[in-house]
Amino acid sequence: MSKGSREFQVFVKPVGAVCNLDCQYCYYRDKSSLYPAADKFQMTDSLLEKYIVQHLEAASGPDVNFSWHGGEPTTLGINFFQKAVELQRKHKPIGWRVRNGIQTNGILLDEEWCNFLASEDFSVGLSLDGPAELHDSYRVTRGGQSTHAQTMHAYELLRKMQIHTDILCVVHHLNVRAPLAVYRFFRSIGCQYLGFLPAVEQSPKTATGVSPHTPPAEEYGAFLCKIFDEWIARDVDRIMIQTFEEAARPALGLEHSLCVFRETCGQIPVLEHNGDFFPCDHFVDPEHRLGNICETPLSRLLESEAQRNFGAAKRNTLPRYCLDCEVLALCNGGCLKYRFIRTPDGKPGLNYLCAGLKSFFLHSRAPLADLISRQRAPAPRSRTATTKAGRNDLCPCGSGRKYKKCCAAR
């Protein structure tokens, strides 16, 4: 079986779009409509083993990462992930290290779950949108009830068990107006790893062309700038913010690690509960279905012409306006899914967030350059730079944390 020629990460959706919440801005919650004949959205044991074997065969090793997403993957229960870990141990080559990450809303996490996650050294991405009044604007139960207290309970359990936790904050049209309240909340709870995900959804039915929950691009830029100013003044060495790390990478001679800012994409495909393969979880639709691992091995799908063409389209379809932009190297046009507005000269293909991203990159450029020149730059985490470190060694990225709690968990 051929190995993949490039690094990859698969967002595995073992329960499809099934979720125990009803987050109004979720771009994945309607994907179950792709499978109208399905009576159950759950990856079977046989398909789970097939996937794990194919993932290991496609990986170059010796460090292999599995990423479990949804929907809400914890609705499958601990047993499913215990089987996954057992199968990984069964099939991994001698000397290889397997790591797992799971993205969750935290509602089902209890001590039993956290004991399992800690014992198997899972990293966790926890969805949390700020203080209660902002988080509960959209992240509610199917009955419309608050989820903030339950999410915070999960966060405290994760901290208690010393489980590496990245907080993912969705930025919508409400919390975008309160950047410092959002940021200071995360600082107050001891957050160390923070990512911002703008809730952008095109909607031709509205006058603005986007859904009501979508933040205005300029406000998103102001949100990042205000948080950046406070972060760089007092928290550079305490909190790692993904967008700010990415803004520093080109000046450090490093390739972007976050897909939305890379020159090309396609390194983070999606595997649905039935084995269907899609190039990205923003493009899970019939048009972009590239195959199924029951019919075509994962390694071939990863290297397929269709997958490569999808990734190259990010670079090849940029309008001249972007190619001439002074911050092109920082954003590379952003996510393909958000390129639905026109440039000032009327050409299609401009990112909806362009104005906001450009204002942030211009705003942060000089302070980051000064930070780098004083050798106080945020240390971007790189798998290639850390593969020789032992799990309990200090991470070579310079963070001061153990490798297993830093780059190994990415």
Coordinates of C-alpha atoms in Angstrom, one line a residue:
M1 CA 0.0 0.0 0.0
S2 CA 1.4 3.4 -1.0
K3 CA 2.2 6.0 1.6
G4 CA 0.8 9.5 1.4
S5 CA 3.4 12.0 0.0
R6 CA 2.2 14.8 2.2
E7 CA 1.1 15.4 5.7
F8 CA -2.6 14.9 6.3
Q9 CA -5.2 15.0 9.0
V10 CA -8.7 13.4 8.6
F11 CA -11.7 14.9 10.4
V12 CA -13.6 11.6 11.1
K13 CA -17.3 12.0 11.7
P14 CA -18.2 8.6 13.3
V15 CA -21.7 9.8 14.1
G16 CA -22.1 12.1 11.1
A17 CA -24.0 15.3 11.9
V18 CA -25.8 13.9 14.9
C19 CA -25.6 16.2 17.9
N20 CA -27.2 16.6 21.3
L21 CA -27.4 20.4 20.9
D22 CA -29.1 22.7 18.5
C23 CA -26.5 25.4 17.8
Q24 CA -28.2 27.8 15.4
Y25 CA -25.0 28.7 13.5
C26 CA -23.7 25.2 13.0
Y27 CA -22.7 24.6 9.4
Y28 CA -22.8 20.8 9.8
R29 CA -26.1 20.1 11.5
D30 CA -28.0 19.6 8.2
K31 CA -25.5 17.2 6.6
S32 CA -27.6 14.2 7.8
S33 CA -29.9 15.1 4.8
L34 CA -27.2 13.7 2.6
Y35 CA -28.2 10.2 3.8
P36 CA -32.0 10.1 3.7
A37 CA -32.1 6.3 3.7
A38 CA -30.0 6.0 6.9
D39 CA -31.8 4.7 9.9
K40 CA -28.7 5.1 12.1
F41 CA -25.8 7.4 12.0
Q42 CA -22.9 5.4 13.5
M43 CA -19.7 4.1 12.1
T44 CA -19.8 0.3 12.3
D45 CA -17.0 -1.7 14.1
S46 CA -15.9 -3.2 10.8
L47 CA -15.7 0.2 9.1
L48 CA -13.9 1.7 12.1
E49 CA -11.2 -1.0 11.8
K50 CA -11.0 -0.6 8.0
Y51 CA -10.5 3.1 8.5
I52 CA -7.8 2.8 11.2
V53 CA -5.9 0.3 9.1
Q54 CA -6.0 2.5 6.0
H55 CA -5.0 5.6 8.0
L56 CA -2.0 3.8 9.4
E57 CA -1.1 2.5 6.0
A58 CA -1.3 6.0 4.5
A59 CA 0.7 7.7 7.2
S60 CA 4.4 8.1 7.0
G61 CA 4.9 7.7 10.8
P62 CA 6.2 7.3 13.4
D63 CA 3.8 9.8 14.8
V64 CA 0.2 9.4 13.7
N65 CA -2.8 11.6 14.7
F66 CA -6.5 10.7 14.6
S67 CA -9.1 13.5 14.9
W68 CA -12.7 12.7 15.9
H69 CA -15.3 15.2 15.1
G70 CA -19.1 15.5 14.5
G71 CA -21.8 16.3 15.1
E72 CA -21.0 15.4 18.6
P73 CA -18.7 12.4 18.8
T74 CA -19.3 11.7 22.5
T75 CA -22.9 10.7 21.8
L76 CA -21.4 7.3 20.6
G77 CA -20.3 6.6 24.2
I78 CA -16.9 5.7 25.6
N79 CA -17.1 2.1 24.3
F80 CA -16.7 3.3 20.7
F81 CA -13.5 5.1 21.5
Q82 CA -12.2 2.3 23.6
K83 CA -12.5 0.0 20.5
A84 CA -10.8 2.7 18.4
V85 CA -7.8 2.8 20.8
E86 CA -7.6 -1.0 20.9
L87 CA -7.6 -1.2 17.1
Q88 CA -4.9 1.4 16.9
R89 CA -2.7 -0.6 19.3
K90 CA -3.5 -3.8 17.3
H91 CA -2.5 -2.4 13.9
K92 CA 0.1 0.3 14.5
P93 CA 3.7 -0.7 13.5
I94 CA 6.2 -1.3 16.2
G95 CA 7.7 1.9 17.4
W96 CA 5.0 4.2 16.1
R97 CA 3.1 6.5 18.4
V98 CA -0.6 7.1 17.9
R99 CA -2.4 10.2 19.3
N100 CA -6.0 11.1 19.4
G101 CA -7.9 14.4 19.5
I102 CA -11.6 14.9 19.9
Q103 CA -13.8 18.0 19.3
T104 CA -16.7 18.2 21.7
N105 CA -19.3 20.5 23.2
G106 CA -18.5 18.9 26.5
I107 CA -22.1 18.3 27.6
L108 CA -21.6 14.5 28.1
L109 CA -18.2 14.7 29.7
D110 CA -18.1 13.4 33.2
E111 CA -15.4 11.8 35.4
E112 CA -15.6 8.5 33.6
W113 CA -15.1 10.2 30.3
C114 CA -12.3 12.3 31.6
N115 CA -10.6 9.3 33.2
F116 CA -10.6 7.6 29.8
L117 CA -9.4 10.7 27.9
A118 CA -6.6 11.2 30.4
S119 CA -5.5 7.5 30.5
E120 CA -5.3 7.4 26.7
D121 CA -3.7 10.9 26.4
F122 CA -6.4 12.4 24.2
S123 CA -6.3 16.1 23.5
V124 CA -9.6 17.8 23.6
G125 CA -11.1 20.7 21.6
L126 CA -13.9 22.3 23.6
S127 CA -16.5 24.5 22.1
L128 CA -17.1 27.6 24.3
D129 CA -18.2 31.0 23.0
G130 CA -17.4 33.2 26.0
P131 CA -19.4 34.2 29.1
A132 CA -22.8 32.7 29.6
E133 CA -24.9 35.5 28.0
L134 CA -22.9 35.2 24.8
H135 CA -22.3 31.5 24.7
D136 CA -26.0 30.8 25.3
S137 CA -27.1 33.1 22.4
Y138 CA -26.6 30.1 20.0
R139 CA -25.2 27.1 21.9
V140 CA -28.4 25.7 23.3
T141 CA -30.1 22.3 23.9
R142 CA -32.8 21.0 21.6
G143 CA -35.2 22.5 24.0
G144 CA -33.6 25.9 23.8
Q145 CA -32.0 25.7 27.2
S146 CA -28.7 27.1 28.3
T147 CA -25.5 24.9 28.0
H148 CA -22.9 27.3 29.5
A149 CA -22.9 25.7 33.0
Q150 CA -22.5 22.2 31.6
T151 CA -19.7 23.2 29.3
M152 CA -17.9 25.0 32.2
H153 CA -18.3 21.8 34.3
A154 CA -16.7 19.8 31.5
Y155 CA -13.9 22.4 31.3
E156 CA -13.1 22.1 35.0
L157 CA -13.0 18.4 34.8
L158 CA -10.6 18.5 31.9
R159 CA -8.4 20.9 33.8
K160 CA -8.6 18.8 37.0
M161 CA -7.4 15.7 35.0
Q162 CA -4.7 17.8 33.2
I163 CA -6.0 16.9 29.8
H164 CA -4.7 19.1 27.0
T165 CA -7.6 21.4 26.0
D166 CA -7.9 23.9 23.2
I167 CA -10.9 26.1 23.5
L168 CA -12.7 26.9 20.2
C169 CA -14.8 30.1 20.3
V170 CA -17.2 30.6 17.4
V171 CA -17.4 34.3 16.7
H172 CA -20.9 35.4 15.7
H173 CA -22.7 38.7 15.3
L174 CA -23.2 39.1 19.1
N175 CA -19.9 38.2 20.8
V176 CA -18.0 40.0 18.0
R177 CA -19.2 43.2 19.6
A178 CA -17.7 42.4 22.9
P179 CA -14.1 41.3 22.2
L180 CA -12.5 42.3 25.5
A181 CA -15.4 40.7 27.5
V182 CA -14.9 37.5 25.6
Y183 CA -11.1 37.5 25.9
R184 CA -11.0 38.4 29.6
F185 CA -13.5 35.7 30.3
F186 CA -11.2 33.1 28.7
R187 CA -8.2 34.5 30.6
S188 CA -10.1 34.4 33.9
I189 CA -10.8 30.7 33.5
G190 CA -7.1 29.9 32.9
C191 CA -7.4 29.2 29.1
Q192 CA -4.0 28.5 27.6
Y193 CA -5.0 27.6 24.0
L194 CA -7.6 29.6 22.2
G195 CA -8.9 29.5 18.6
F196 CA -11.5 31.8 17.0
L197 CA -13.8 30.4 14.3
P198 CA -15.9 33.0 12.5
A199 CA -19.5 31.9 11.9
V200 CA -19.8 32.8 8.2
E201 CA -22.7 31.6 6.1
Q202 CA -23.8 32.9 2.8
S203 CA -27.5 33.6 2.5
P204 CA -29.0 35.1 -0.8
K205 CA -32.3 35.6 1.1
T206 CA -30.9 38.5 3.1
A207 CA -30.0 42.1 2.1
T208 CA -26.5 41.6 3.4
G209 CA -26.0 38.3 1.5
V210 CA -25.1 36.5 4.8
S211 CA -27.1 34.9 7.6
P212 CA -28.1 37.0 10.6
H213 CA -25.6 35.2 12.8
T214 CA -22.6 36.1 10.6
P215 CA -20.4 38.9 12.0
P216 CA -19.7 41.9 9.7
A217 CA -16.2 41.5 8.3
E218 CA -15.0 44.9 9.7
E219 CA -16.3 44.0 13.1
Y220 CA -14.5 40.7 13.0
G221 CA -11.3 42.5 12.2
A222 CA -11.8 44.9 15.1
F223 CA -12.5 42.0 17.4
L224 CA -9.1 40.5 16.5
C225 CA -7.3 43.8 16.8
K226 CA -8.7 44.6 20.3
I227 CA -7.9 41.2 21.6
F228 CA -4.5 41.3 20.0
D229 CA -3.6 44.6 21.7
E230 CA -4.4 43.3 25.1
W231 CA -2.8 39.9 24.5
I232 CA 0.5 41.4 23.3
A233 CA 0.6 43.7 26.2
R234 CA 0.2 41.1 28.9
D235 CA -0.4 37.5 27.8
V236 CA 2.1 36.6 25.0
D237 CA 3.8 34.0 27.3
R238 CA 0.6 32.7 28.9
I239 CA -2.0 32.2 26.2
M240 CA -1.5 30.8 22.7
I241 CA -4.1 32.2 20.3
Q242 CA -4.1 30.4 17.0
T243 CA -4.8 33.3 14.6
F244 CA -2.0 35.3 16.3
E245 CA 0.4 32.4 16.0
E246 CA -0.4 32.2 12.3
A247 CA 0.2 35.9 11.8
A248 CA 3.8 35.4 13.1
R249 CA 4.7 32.3 11.0
P250 CA 5.6 34.0 7.7
A251 CA 8.0 36.4 9.5
L252 CA 9.6 33.4 11.1
G253 CA 10.0 31.6 7.8
L254 CA 7.4 29.0 8.7
E255 CA 4.5 27.7 6.6
H256 CA 1.1 28.3 7.9
S257 CA -0.3 25.4 10.0
L258 CA -3.9 26.5 9.9
C259 CA -5.6 25.4 6.7
V260 CA -7.5 28.7 6.0
F261 CA -4.2 30.6 5.7
R262 CA -2.2 28.1 3.7
E263 CA -1.5 28.7 0.1
T264 CA -3.3 25.5 -0.9
C265 CA -5.7 23.3 1.1
G266 CA -6.9 19.7 1.0
Q267 CA -4.8 18.4 3.8
I268 CA -7.8 18.0 6.2
P269 CA -10.4 15.9 4.4
V270 CA -13.6 14.5 6.0
L271 CA -14.6 10.9 6.5
E272 CA -18.3 10.5 7.1
H273 CA -19.9 7.7 9.2
N274 CA -20.4 5.4 6.2
G275 CA -16.9 5.8 4.8
D276 CA -17.6 8.6 2.3
F277 CA -14.7 10.9 1.7
F278 CA -14.9 14.7 1.1
P279 CA -12.1 17.2 0.6
C280 CA -13.1 19.5 3.5
D281 CA -15.8 19.7 6.1
H282 CA -17.0 22.9 4.5
F283 CA -17.6 21.0 1.3
V284 CA -19.5 17.9 2.4
D285 CA -22.1 17.7 -0.4
P286 CA -22.8 15.4 -3.3
E287 CA -20.7 17.5 -5.7
H288 CA -17.6 17.1 -3.6
R289 CA -18.0 13.4 -2.6
L290 CA -14.7 11.9 -4.0
G291 CA -15.3 8.3 -3.0
N292 CA -15.6 5.8 -0.2
I293 CA -12.9 3.9 1.6
C294 CA -14.8 0.7 1.2
E295 CA -14.2 1.0 -2.5
T296 CA -11.0 3.1 -2.8
P297 CA -8.2 3.0 -0.2
L298 CA -7.7 6.2 1.9
S299 CA -4.2 6.6 0.6
R300 CA -5.5 6.8 -3.0
L301 CA -8.2 9.2 -2.1
L302 CA -5.7 11.5 -0.4
E303 CA -3.5 11.4 -3.5
S304 CA -6.3 11.6 -6.0
E305 CA -6.3 14.2 -8.8
A306 CA -9.6 15.4 -7.6
Q307 CA -8.3 16.0 -4.1
R308 CA -5.2 17.8 -5.3
N309 CA -7.2 19.9 -7.7
F310 CA -9.5 20.9 -4.9
G311 CA -6.5 22.0 -2.8
A312 CA -4.8 23.8 -5.7
A313 CA -8.0 25.8 -6.5
K314 CA -7.4 27.9 -3.4
R315 CA -4.3 29.3 -5.0
N316 CA -5.3 29.1 -8.7
T317 CA -8.6 31.0 -8.4
L318 CA -7.4 34.0 -6.5
P319 CA -8.5 37.3 -8.1
R320 CA -5.9 39.8 -9.1
Y321 CA -7.0 42.0 -6.2
C322 CA -5.6 39.3 -3.8
L323 CA -2.5 38.6 -5.8
D324 CA -1.5 42.3 -5.5
C325 CA -2.4 42.5 -1.8
E326 CA 0.4 43.4 0.6
V327 CA -0.8 40.8 3.2
L328 CA -1.3 37.9 0.7
A329 CA 1.4 35.8 2.4
L330 CA -0.6 36.1 5.6
C331 CA -4.0 35.0 4.5
N332 CA -3.6 33.5 1.0
G333 CA -7.2 34.4 0.2
G334 CA -8.6 32.7 3.3
C335 CA -11.1 29.8 3.2
L336 CA -12.5 28.8 -0.1
K337 CA -16.0 28.5 1.4
Y338 CA -16.0 32.3 2.3
R339 CA -15.0 33.5 -1.2
F340 CA -18.4 34.7 -2.3
I341 CA -18.1 38.4 -2.6
R342 CA -16.6 40.6 -5.4
T343 CA -13.5 42.7 -5.4
P344 CA -13.7 46.5 -5.7
D345 CA -13.3 46.2 -9.4
G346 CA -16.2 43.7 -9.7
K347 CA -14.3 40.4 -10.0
P348 CA -15.7 37.3 -8.2
G349 CA -13.8 35.2 -5.6
L350 CA -13.0 37.6 -2.8
N351 CA -13.2 36.3 0.8
Y352 CA -16.2 37.7 2.8
L353 CA -13.8 38.4 5.7
C354 CA -11.2 40.2 3.6
A355 CA -11.7 43.6 5.0
G356 CA -11.5 42.4 8.6
L357 CA -8.6 40.0 8.1
K358 CA -6.6 42.7 6.2
S359 CA -7.1 45.2 9.0
F360 CA -5.9 42.7 11.6
F361 CA -2.8 41.6 9.6
L362 CA -1.8 45.2 9.0
H363 CA -2.5 46.1 12.6
S364 CA -0.5 43.2 14.1
R365 CA 2.4 43.2 11.6
A366 CA 4.7 45.8 13.3
P367 CA 4.1 44.7 16.9
L368 CA 4.7 41.0 15.9
A369 CA 7.9 42.1 14.0
D370 CA 9.1 43.9 17.1
L371 CA 8.2 40.9 19.3
I372 CA 10.2 38.6 17.0
S373 CA 13.2 40.9 16.9
R374 CA 13.2 40.8 20.7
Q375 CA 13.0 37.0 20.6
R376 CA 9.7 37.0 22.4
A377 CA 7.7 35.7 19.5
P378 CA 4.9 33.2 20.3
A379 CA 6.4 29.8 19.6
P380 CA 4.5 28.3 16.7
R381 CA 4.1 24.5 17.1
S382 CA 5.4 22.4 14.4
R383 CA 5.1 18.6 14.2
T384 CA 8.2 18.4 11.9
A385 CA 10.2 20.2 14.5
T386 CA 9.3 18.0 17.4
T387 CA 9.1 14.4 16.2
K388 CA 12.4 13.5 17.9
A389 CA 11.2 14.7 21.3
G390 CA 10.2 12.2 24.0
R391 CA 6.7 12.6 25.3
N392 CA 7.9 13.8 28.7
D393 CA 10.8 16.0 27.3
L394 CA 10.5 19.7 27.1
C395 CA 8.9 20.6 23.8
P396 CA 11.5 21.8 21.2
C397 CA 9.1 24.6 20.1
G398 CA 10.3 26.6 23.2
S399 CA 6.9 26.8 25.0
G400 CA 8.4 25.4 28.3
R401 CA 5.8 22.7 28.4
K402 CA 6.2 18.9 28.0
Y403 CA 6.1 17.7 24.4
K404 CA 3.0 15.5 25.2
K405 CA 1.1 18.6 26.4
C406 CA 2.2 20.9 23.6
C407 CA 3.1 20.0 20.0
A408 CA 2.3 16.3 20.4
A409 CA -1.3 17.2 21.0
R410 CA -1.7 19.2 17.9

